[in-house]
Amino acid sequence: MADRVKINTESLLNIELPFIKVPYEQLRRLNKLCQKHIERDGAYLHTALDKSLTPTEARLADLDAIIARAAGLQVKLTDLHAQEASYVASSRARLDYLQHVADMATADDPRWREYTQGRLVRMTIDYLLRKNCVAAARLLAQETGLEALVDLALFDEMQRIEAGLARGSCAEGLQWCSENRSALKKIKSRLEFFLRLQEYIELIKQRKYMDAHAYARKWLVLWRDEHMQEIEHAMGLLACPVATTTCRLYQAMLAPEQWQVLRDEFRANCYALHSMAEQAPLVLTLQAGLTALKTPHCGHPGDIHVNCPVCRTQTLGTLAQRLPQAQHVNSTLVCRVTGRVMDDNNPPMVLPNGFVYSRDALQELAQNGDDGPITCPRTGAVFRLSQARKVFVT
Amino acid sequence: MDKILPEFEKVAKRQKIAARESDKTLHDLVAQLKQARARLAASASSSSSSSVSASTAPPPPPTQDAGASADASSPLPPVDIAVVVAELQKIVKDAMAKLQEPHKEVQAGLYKYGRAIEKRFKTDVNALWDPDVLRERSDLLDLAIAQTFVREGRFALHDTFQREASLAPSAADDRALFEGLFRMLGALKAGDLEPAWQWVAQHSDALAALQSTLAYRLVSWQYMTLLQAGAWEPAVTYARQQFPRFRDAHGDAIQRLMGAVLYRDRLAQSPYADLVGPERLAQITETLTRDFCRLHQLPTESLLETAAMVGTLALPTLIKMASVLKPGVAWTQTSEMSVELPLINRVRYHSTFVCPVSKEQGTDANPPMLLTCGHMIARESLNRISKGQMNSKIKCTYCPGETIASQAQQLYF
């Protein structure tokens, strides 16, 4: 009874986009960062040389600073290159992983089981990371040896930035925006504006109106085309009594909950940037799986199967309650005794009481040889083997 | 994949080059800067001793090797700073250009690689997800995950997860049970069969009812272990004691086990090598785990793994379906799927009866009925065809056979 069900590997690999995209985006970010450092330090070296080495006097201390800066650039680049190399390595591991399964054709291929088991671990780690269960995620990655295939570092980075937001600092978030500017532009991100707006609001909260005004002129106006209305609302804050305002709009802008909104916005942006699904793929996959498994009999007393996920009302079965049941075009009969699907090689047989078992099962149940008495396992009724009739599955 | 891999390899190669070259460029730059500093320092000390400022000093004599002369103790002829600065500016400029170049190469490579990625992988799964399914129910999924950790023997991981996700402490009732199992498995791995033997002895009746092969497998492993240790006499004595009770079920296999005595000195190179191989131990582990779960009426397969495997198999069909669905319509909001999802036989746990006439799935209210010819139709279809007349003759939709409606018999799968 081979499971020669066809696998649409082509389409399956299609949904692995974030798997490849996460290390790719990191490579892009690091490459940009290298170039930025070179530009910035290069410019610094030029002006510093001009300034320090005036024709009248060689200021050796300044030259020392220049040398230190050049050496510093070397250290920074070495570090960035090492990070790049680790993402090159994980990209390679991931591409090899997909390449290994790219030509699977049917579900009886041993690689299919390997792939789905690995995929479950990857999805579980992703689910744990999204829930901020970082230690558990790390432990599972270690125990299964799949560290290169999961995004522990990405979530570390996300946590670092979110920790900044949690303590009222936009600096980490703004730096992240500048490191990923072009990619964020592509997904039409509004995160940077919201971060700037929050910094402005914080100045208002401290009643530094002049600073706030200057900040708005410097930063907020950059988004006048996209966010004119928000900017106008923000400017309204200049004229509002911070502590006593009764205006809902201003209250909302000044509320500490804004930081949570920013954290959510950052998360959403980070997922979108790496083409990661908004919700955990584990949930989507289980949704699909439970639906495909769900029959009208699942969970019914007397029909419960210990290995059926939908019958497990304690956990997955309850999740399946909100899902549709699978559609079937043909009947498939499963023998209660052997647990296997009945087919032409082992056809279904009906006892006089209407209960159906496979022929193999009945022969096994028949005591004392060929026409021995058979006790129906579900009703306890006793028949002879010769009383069983063949049933045709259509 | 064939289009992506070459692009990726280009990126990988260029990244390596960029790392190597920029390290060298900066190393050289720092060295040159240090050299210049040494020259200037030497020149400054000599000029300050002669109390002439550097700029008014006479032009330097034909250049010497600056590094070497810096080490020399004798004061050097003064250096023209303007020249040094101009030199340094040029060195810095060249170095920066040299640094940028390989990084631009990497950037260009990444651009092409990114294009290839987007061409190859392109499904947006967000459309498939229905947020309502798990709403306020994520605790159940957490529980399912925690239980999976327990049944895989990942107890430390289970505890970490429980702490981090603040799960209710009752999350794993089976924990003590599985700890017992994994103690046995751990001992087995270390060559100690005793805990497994004790368990088999404790549950011998229940295991016999399950037609367990565990005891036989343990005995044969023990026998092979004795044989492998070179003690063939104790091995044969052991075999005489133990094997007879398994003769009915495993006669042939026992004969083969006894045959292994002939090769006792070189079992690993003999035709009996598989009897002492790691696969054997893996089989025992598997049998023990399986029988343990069956005995305690626990799933023998991980439910999460089954659901995830079936789900992975079903995703391509769902993706295709979602692409033709109206936007805003969630596929989960129906009572039955509108397409058939692929399912492998191994995970079919329930019979599904589909009436060949109405194409509906059988239910308690509309059960399958057996016609006298051996074909099945749903009761509602039978009633429709017989127009509710219990004594009317109806013709089978599949064969020429005729059945009197009242003689059709309800089936139970």
CSV table of C-alpha atoms in Angstrom, one decimal, chain B residues 232-379:
chain,number,residue,atom,x,y,z
B,232,TRP,CA,29.6,-18.3,22.9
B,233,GLU,CA,28.8,-21.0,25.5
B,234,PRO,CA,26.8,-18.7,27.8
B,235,ALA,CA,25.2,-17.3,24.6
B,236,VAL,CA,24.0,-20.7,23.6
B,237,THR,CA,22.8,-21.5,27.1
B,238,TYR,CA,20.9,-18.3,27.2
B,239,ALA,CA,19.4,-19.1,23.8
B,240,ARG,CA,18.3,-22.5,25.0
B,241,GLN,CA,16.6,-20.9,28.0
B,242,GLN,CA,14.9,-18.0,26.3
B,243,PHE,CA,14.2,-18.8,22.6
B,244,PRO,CA,11.7,-21.7,22.9
B,245,ARG,CA,8.9,-19.5,24.0
B,246,PHE,CA,9.2,-17.4,20.8
B,247,ARG,CA,9.5,-20.3,18.5
B,248,ASP,CA,5.9,-20.1,17.1
B,249,ALA,CA,6.1,-16.5,16.2
B,250,HIS,CA,9.8,-16.1,15.2
B,251,GLY,CA,11.0,-19.6,14.3
B,252,ASP,CA,12.8,-18.6,11.1
B,253,ALA,CA,14.5,-15.6,12.7
B,254,ILE,CA,15.7,-17.8,15.6
B,255,GLN,CA,17.3,-20.2,13.3
B,256,ARG,CA,19.2,-17.4,11.7
B,257,LEU,CA,20.2,-16.1,15.1
B,258,MET,CA,21.6,-19.5,15.9
B,259,GLY,CA,23.5,-19.6,12.6
B,260,ALA,CA,25.4,-16.5,13.8
B,261,VAL,CA,27.3,-18.8,16.3
B,262,LEU,CA,29.5,-19.9,13.3
B,263,TYR,CA,30.8,-16.5,12.8
B,264,ARG,CA,31.1,-15.4,16.4
B,265,ASP,CA,34.7,-14.2,16.0
B,266,ARG,CA,34.0,-11.9,13.1
B,267,LEU,CA,30.4,-11.0,13.2
B,268,ALA,CA,30.8,-7.5,11.9
B,269,GLN,CA,32.2,-8.9,8.6
B,270,SER,CA,29.8,-11.9,8.4
B,271,PRO,CA,26.5,-12.3,6.7
B,272,TYR,CA,25.0,-11.7,10.1
B,273,ALA,CA,26.4,-8.2,10.5
B,274,ASP,CA,22.9,-6.7,10.6
B,275,LEU,CA,22.1,-8.6,13.8
B,276,VAL,CA,24.6,-6.5,15.8
B,277,GLY,CA,24.3,-3.3,13.8
B,278,PRO,CA,22.9,0.0,15.1
B,279,GLU,CA,19.8,-0.5,13.0
B,280,ARG,CA,18.9,-3.4,15.3
B,281,LEU,CA,19.1,-1.1,18.3
B,282,ALA,CA,17.1,1.5,16.5
B,283,GLN,CA,14.4,-1.1,15.9
B,284,ILE,CA,14.3,-2.0,19.5
B,285,THR,CA,14.0,1.7,20.5
B,286,GLU,CA,11.2,2.1,18.0
B,287,THR,CA,9.3,-1.0,19.1
B,288,LEU,CA,9.7,-0.1,22.8
B,289,THR,CA,8.4,3.5,22.1
B,290,ARG,CA,5.5,2.2,20.0
B,291,ASP,CA,4.5,-0.5,22.5
B,292,PHE,CA,4.8,1.9,25.4
B,293,CYS,CA,2.5,4.4,23.7
B,294,ARG,CA,0.0,1.6,22.7
B,295,LEU,CA,0.0,0.2,26.2
B,296,HIS,CA,-0.8,3.6,27.7
B,297,GLN,CA,-3.3,4.4,24.8
B,298,LEU,CA,-1.2,7.4,23.7
B,299,PRO,CA,-0.7,8.3,20.1
B,300,THR,CA,2.1,6.3,18.5
B,301,GLU,CA,2.8,9.1,16.1
B,302,SER,CA,3.3,12.8,17.0
B,303,LEU,CA,-0.1,14.5,16.3
B,304,LEU,CA,1.6,17.8,15.6
B,305,GLU,CA,3.9,16.1,13.0
B,306,THR,CA,0.9,14.4,11.3
B,307,ALA,CA,-1.1,17.6,11.1
B,308,ALA,CA,2.0,19.6,9.8
B,309,MET,CA,2.9,16.9,7.3
B,310,VAL,CA,-0.7,16.7,5.9
B,311,GLY,CA,-0.9,20.5,5.9
B,312,THR,CA,2.4,20.9,4.0
B,313,LEU,CA,1.1,18.4,1.4
B,314,ALA,CA,-2.2,20.4,1.2
B,315,LEU,CA,-0.7,23.9,0.9
B,316,PRO,CA,-0.1,23.9,-2.9
B,317,THR,CA,-3.8,23.0,-3.4
B,318,LEU,CA,-4.9,25.8,-1.0
B,319,ILE,CA,-2.6,28.3,-2.7
B,320,LYS,CA,-4.2,27.5,-6.1
B,321,MET,CA,-7.7,27.7,-4.6
B,322,ALA,CA,-7.0,31.0,-2.9
B,323,SER,CA,-5.9,32.5,-6.2
B,324,VAL,CA,-9.3,31.9,-7.7
B,325,LEU,CA,-11.3,32.9,-4.6
B,326,LYS,CA,-12.9,36.3,-4.3
B,327,PRO,CA,-10.8,38.5,-2.1
B,328,GLY,CA,-12.1,38.8,1.4
B,329,VAL,CA,-13.6,35.3,1.3
B,330,ALA,CA,-11.9,33.1,3.8
B,331,TRP,CA,-11.7,29.5,2.8
B,332,THR,CA,-12.2,28.5,6.4
B,333,GLN,CA,-15.6,29.9,6.6
B,334,THR,CA,-17.4,27.0,4.9
B,335,SER,CA,-18.5,23.7,6.5
B,336,GLU,CA,-16.9,21.6,3.8
B,337,MET,CA,-13.9,22.4,1.5
B,338,SER,CA,-14.8,23.1,-2.1
B,339,VAL,CA,-11.8,21.2,-3.4
B,340,GLU,CA,-10.3,17.9,-2.4
B,341,LEU,CA,-7.0,18.2,-0.6
B,342,PRO,CA,-4.4,15.4,-1.1
B,343,LEU,CA,-4.1,12.9,1.7
B,344,ILE,CA,-1.9,9.9,2.0
B,345,ASN,CA,-3.3,6.6,3.1
B,346,ARG,CA,-1.1,6.3,6.1
B,347,VAL,CA,-2.9,9.1,7.8
B,348,ARG,CA,-6.5,8.1,6.9
B,349,TYR,CA,-7.8,7.4,10.3
B,350,HIS,CA,-11.6,7.3,9.5
B,351,SER,CA,-13.5,5.8,6.7
B,352,THR,CA,-15.1,8.3,4.4
B,353,PHE,CA,-18.2,7.2,2.5
B,354,VAL,CA,-19.2,9.3,-0.5
B,355,CYS,CA,-22.5,8.4,-2.0
B,356,PRO,CA,-22.0,7.8,-5.8
B,357,VAL,CA,-25.4,9.3,-6.5
B,358,SER,CA,-25.6,12.4,-4.4
B,359,LYS,CA,-21.8,12.8,-4.0
B,360,GLU,CA,-22.4,13.7,-0.3
B,361,GLN,CA,-20.4,12.2,2.6
B,362,GLY,CA,-22.2,9.8,4.8
B,363,THR,CA,-23.4,10.9,8.2
B,364,ASP,CA,-25.3,9.3,11.1
B,365,ALA,CA,-28.5,10.8,9.7
B,366,ASN,CA,-27.7,9.7,6.1
B,367,PRO,CA,-25.7,6.5,6.5
B,368,PRO,CA,-24.4,4.2,3.7
B,369,MET,CA,-26.7,1.3,2.7
B,370,LEU,CA,-25.6,-1.9,1.1
B,371,LEU,CA,-27.6,-3.1,-1.9
B,372,THR,CA,-27.9,-6.9,-2.5
B,373,CYS,CA,-25.4,-6.6,-5.4
B,374,GLY,CA,-22.7,-5.4,-3.0
B,375,HIS,CA,-22.7,-1.8,-4.0
B,376,MET,CA,-23.4,1.1,-1.6
B,377,ILE,CA,-25.5,4.2,-1.8
B,378,ALA,CA,-26.6,6.8,0.8
B,379,ARG,CA,-29.9,6.3,2.5
